[in-house]
PDB file of C-alpha atoms in Angstrom:
ATOM      1  CA  MET T   1       5.282  -7.669  -7.749  1.00  0.00           C
ATOM      2  CA  THR T   2       7.748  -5.836  -5.534  1.00  0.00           C
ATOM      3  CA  THR T   3      11.447  -6.226  -5.827  1.00  0.00           C
ATOM      4  CA  GLN T   4      13.756  -6.778  -2.895  1.00  0.00           C
ATOM      5  CA  GLN T   5      15.022  -3.209  -3.318  1.00  0.00           C
ATOM      6  CA  GLU T   6      11.472  -1.809  -3.078  1.00  0.00           C
ATOM      7  CA  LEU T   7      10.808  -3.870   0.022  1.00  0.00           C
ATOM      8  CA  VAL T   8      13.995  -2.610   1.676  1.00  0.00           C
ATOM      9  CA  ARG T   9      13.086   0.997   0.848  1.00  0.00           C
ATOM     10  CA  PHE T  10       9.577   0.461   2.229  1.00  0.00           C
ATOM     11  CA  LEU T  11      10.943  -0.920   5.499  1.00  0.00           C
ATOM     12  CA  GLU T  12      13.574   1.821   5.800  1.00  0.00           C
ATOM     13  CA  ASP T  13      11.047   4.589   5.187  1.00  0.00           C
ATOM     14  CA  ARG T  14       8.586   2.943   7.560  1.00  0.00           C
ATOM     15  CA  PHE T  15      11.245   2.805  10.290  1.00  0.00           C
ATOM     16  CA  ALA T  16      12.363   6.400   9.624  1.00  0.00           C
ATOM     17  CA  CYS T  17       8.762   7.576   9.860  1.00  0.00           C
ATOM     18  CA  ALA T  18       8.258   5.714  13.143  1.00  0.00           C
ATOM     19  CA  GLN T  19      11.439   7.273  14.566  1.00  0.00           C
ATOM     20  CA  ALA T  20      10.373  10.757  13.469  1.00  0.00           C
ATOM     21  CA  CYS T  21       6.952  10.202  15.032  1.00  0.00           C
ATOM     22  CA  THR T  22       8.582   9.246  18.320  1.00  0.00           C
ATOM     23  CA  ALA T  23      10.779  12.351  18.266  1.00  0.00           C
ATOM     24  CA  CYS T  24       7.806  14.568  17.453  1.00  0.00           C
ATOM     25  CA  ALA T  25       5.646  13.048  20.183  1.00  0.00           C
ATOM     26  CA  ARG T  26       8.468  13.615  22.677  1.00  0.00           C
ATOM     27  CA  ALA T  27       8.937  17.239  21.583  1.00  0.00           C
ATOM     28  CA  CYS T  28       5.210  17.919  21.832  1.00  0.00           C
ATOM     29  CA  VAL T  29       4.921  16.391  25.294  1.00  0.00           C
ATOM     30  CA  LEU T  30       7.879  18.454  26.476  1.00  0.00           C
ATOM     31  CA  ARG T  31       6.295  21.582  24.980  1.00  0.00           C
ATOM     32  CA  VAL T  32       3.087  20.818  26.890  1.00  0.00           C
ATOM     33  CA  SER T  33       5.045  20.383  30.116  1.00  0.00           C
ATOM     34  CA  ARG T  34       6.457  23.900  29.642  1.00  0.00           C
ATOM     35  CA  THR T  35       3.063  25.565  29.254  1.00  0.00           C
ATOM     36  CA  ASP T  36       1.034  26.960  32.076  1.00  0.00           C
ATOM     37  CA  PRO T  37      -2.236  25.008  32.429  1.00  0.00           C
ATOM     38  CA  ASP T  38      -3.981  28.237  33.477  1.00  0.00           C
ATOM     39  CA  ALA T  39      -2.554  30.295  30.631  1.00  0.00           C
ATOM     40  CA  THR T  40      -4.190  32.518  28.042  1.00  0.00           C
ATOM     41  CA  ASP T  41      -6.458  31.241  25.296  1.00  0.00           C
ATOM     42  CA  HIS T  42      -3.580  31.145  22.803  1.00  0.00           C
ATOM     43  CA  GLU T  43      -1.354  29.254  25.217  1.00  0.00           C
ATOM     44  CA  ALA T  44      -4.179  26.801  25.927  1.00  0.00           C
ATOM     45  CA  ARG T  45      -4.609  26.267  22.181  1.00  0.00           C
ATOM     46  CA  VAL T  46      -0.899  25.520  21.796  1.00  0.00           C
ATOM     47  CA  ARG T  47      -1.113  23.081  24.688  1.00  0.00           C
ATOM     48  CA  GLN T  48      -4.151  21.336  23.211  1.00  0.00           C
ATOM     49  CA  LYS T  49      -2.633  21.043  19.719  1.00  0.00           C
ATOM     50  CA  ALA T  50       0.662  19.782  21.114  1.00  0.00           C
ATOM     51  CA  LEU T  51      -1.155  17.082  23.090  1.00  0.00           C
ATOM     52  CA  TRP T  52      -3.129  16.107  20.016  1.00  0.00           C
ATOM     53  CA  CYS T  53       0.037  15.963  17.913  1.00  0.00           C
ATOM     54  CA  ALA T  54       1.758  13.787  20.521  1.00  0.00           C
ATOM     55  CA  GLU T  55      -1.196  11.378  20.552  1.00  0.00           C
ATOM     56  CA  VAL T  56      -1.375  11.132  16.753  1.00  0.00           C
ATOM     57  CA  CYS T  57       2.387  10.666  16.438  1.00  0.00           C
ATOM     58  CA  ASP T  58       2.381   8.006  19.144  1.00  0.00           C
ATOM     59  CA  ALA T  59      -0.478   6.132  17.460  1.00  0.00           C
ATOM     60  CA  THR T  60       1.292   6.365  14.100  1.00  0.00           C
ATOM     61  CA  CYS T  61       4.539   5.065  15.543  1.00  0.00           C
ATOM     62  CA  ARG T  62       2.756   2.132  17.175  1.00  0.00           C
ATOM     63  CA  MET T  63       0.973   1.298  13.934  1.00  0.00           C
ATOM     64  CA  LEU T  64       4.189   1.430  11.928  1.00  0.00           C
ATOM     65  CA  ALA T  65       5.965  -0.763  14.471  1.00  0.00           C
ATOM     66  CA  GLU T  66       3.395  -3.551  14.257  1.00  0.00           C
ATOM     67  CA  GLN T  67       4.857  -6.260  12.068  1.00  0.00           C
ATOM     68  CA  ASN T  68       1.531  -7.906  11.309  1.00  0.00           C
ATOM     69  CA  LEU T  69      -0.194  -4.753  10.055  1.00  0.00           C
ATOM     70  CA  GLN T  70       0.296  -4.569   6.316  1.00  0.00           C
ATOM     71  CA  ASP T  71      -3.029  -2.954   5.407  1.00  0.00           C
ATOM     72  CA  GLU T  72      -1.906  -0.261   2.961  1.00  0.00           C
ATOM     73  CA  PRO T  73      -5.047   1.931   3.038  1.00  0.00           C
ATOM     74  CA  THR T  74      -4.907   2.082   6.848  1.00  0.00           C
ATOM     75  CA  LEU T  75      -1.188   2.874   6.843  1.00  0.00           C
ATOM     76  CA  ARG T  76      -1.738   5.561   4.209  1.00  0.00           C
ATOM     77  CA  LEU T  77      -4.581   7.182   6.147  1.00  0.00           C
ATOM     78  CA  GLN T  78      -2.628   7.193   9.433  1.00  0.00           C
ATOM     79  CA  ALA T  79       0.503   8.635   7.803  1.00  0.00           C
ATOM     80  CA  LYS T  80      -1.519  11.370   6.062  1.00  0.00           C
ATOM     81  CA  TRP T  81      -3.263  12.250   9.314  1.00  0.00           C
ATOM     82  CA  CYS T  82       0.050  12.430  11.130  1.00  0.00           C
ATOM     83  CA  LEU T  83       1.565  14.585   8.385  1.00  0.00           C
ATOM     84  CA  LEU T  84      -1.284  17.106   8.564  1.00  0.00           C
ATOM     85  CA  VAL T  85      -1.339  17.281  12.366  1.00  0.00           C
ATOM     86  CA  CYS T  86       2.428  17.756  12.500  1.00  0.00           C
ATOM     87  CA  LEU T  87       2.333  20.613   9.995  1.00  0.00           C
ATOM     88  CA  GLU T  88      -0.488  22.298  11.897  1.00  0.00           C
ATOM     89  CA  CYS T  89       1.404  21.950  15.169  1.00  0.00           C
ATOM     90  CA  ALA T  90       4.612  23.258  13.584  1.00  0.00           C
ATOM     91  CA  GLN T  91       2.782  26.386  12.443  1.00  0.00           C
ATOM     92  CA  LEU T  92       1.529  26.976  15.982  1.00  0.00           C
ATOM     93  CA  PHE T  93       5.021  26.474  17.396  1.00  0.00           C
ATOM     94  CA  ASP T  94       6.358  29.025  14.891  1.00  0.00           C
ATOM     95  CA  GLU T  95       4.335  31.633  16.786  1.00  0.00           C
ATOM     96  CA  ARG T  96       5.950  30.732  20.141  1.00  0.00           C
ATOM     97  CA  PRO T  97       9.318  32.182  21.113  1.00  0.00           C
ATOM     98  CA  GLY T  98      11.729  29.373  21.933  1.00  0.00           C
ATOM     99  CA  ALA T  99       9.696  26.691  20.145  1.00  0.00           C
ATOM    100  CA  GLU T 100      11.695  26.731  16.902  1.00  0.00           C
ATOM    101  CA  ALA T 101      13.312  23.343  17.550  1.00  0.00           C
ATOM    102  CA  ASP T 102       9.923  21.794  18.288  1.00  0.00           C
ATOM    103  CA  ALA T 103       8.502  23.236  15.066  1.00  0.00           C
ATOM    104  CA  ARG T 104      11.461  21.794  13.172  1.00  0.00           C
ATOM    105  CA  THR T 105      10.896  18.365  14.777  1.00  0.00           C
ATOM    106  CA  CYS T 106       7.236  18.440  13.725  1.00  0.00           C
ATOM    107  CA  ARG T 107       8.227  19.340  10.157  1.00  0.00           C
ATOM    108  CA  GLU T 108      10.806  16.543  10.100  1.00  0.00           C
ATOM    109  CA  CYS T 109       8.061  14.125  11.110  1.00  0.00           C
ATOM    110  CA  ALA T 110       5.796  15.457   8.354  1.00  0.00           C
ATOM    111  CA  ARG T 111       8.648  15.005   5.858  1.00  0.00           C
ATOM    112  CA  ALA T 112       9.245  11.418   7.037  1.00  0.00           C
ATOM    113  CA  CYS T 113       5.528  10.696   6.669  1.00  0.00           C
ATOM    114  CA  THR T 114       5.620  12.166   3.141  1.00  0.00           C
ATOM    115  CA  GLU T 115       8.564   9.956   2.223  1.00  0.00           C
ATOM    116  CA  PHE T 116       6.833   6.901   3.650  1.00  0.00           C
ATOM    117  CA  LEU T 117       3.678   7.711   1.692  1.00  0.00           C
ATOM    118  CA  ALA T 118       5.784   7.898  -1.464  1.00  0.00           C
ATOM    119  CA  THR T 119       6.869   4.294  -0.961  1.00  0.00           C
ATOM    120  CA  LEU T 120       3.223   3.246  -0.789  1.00  0.00           C
ATOM    121  CA  ASN T 121       2.530   4.622  -4.293  1.00  0.00           C
TER     122      ASN T 121
END
């Protein structure tokens, strides 16, 4: 049985995770828009990972925003996937000059996902 306090924390962490996912998706899309589509292999890899991260973050945000979706295993799986993709993308951004803020945004999203997962335990 959950208490009202646990329910409030769950909803707050769910909302914070959705917001962080939106910010991360936006940062990744902007990073993609700044890359040359005909760039080197490394640049193409950054572009591909950033697009993937944006898609995963967007899907996670949409899932978290759906009021009727209360399936805990599905929420847990999506949040874990988002966390891992964001950390991977942040590591790639660390290698790019000028992408520090984007890396930080990805890590903030991963942290929000971690906090949300903690409320599911």
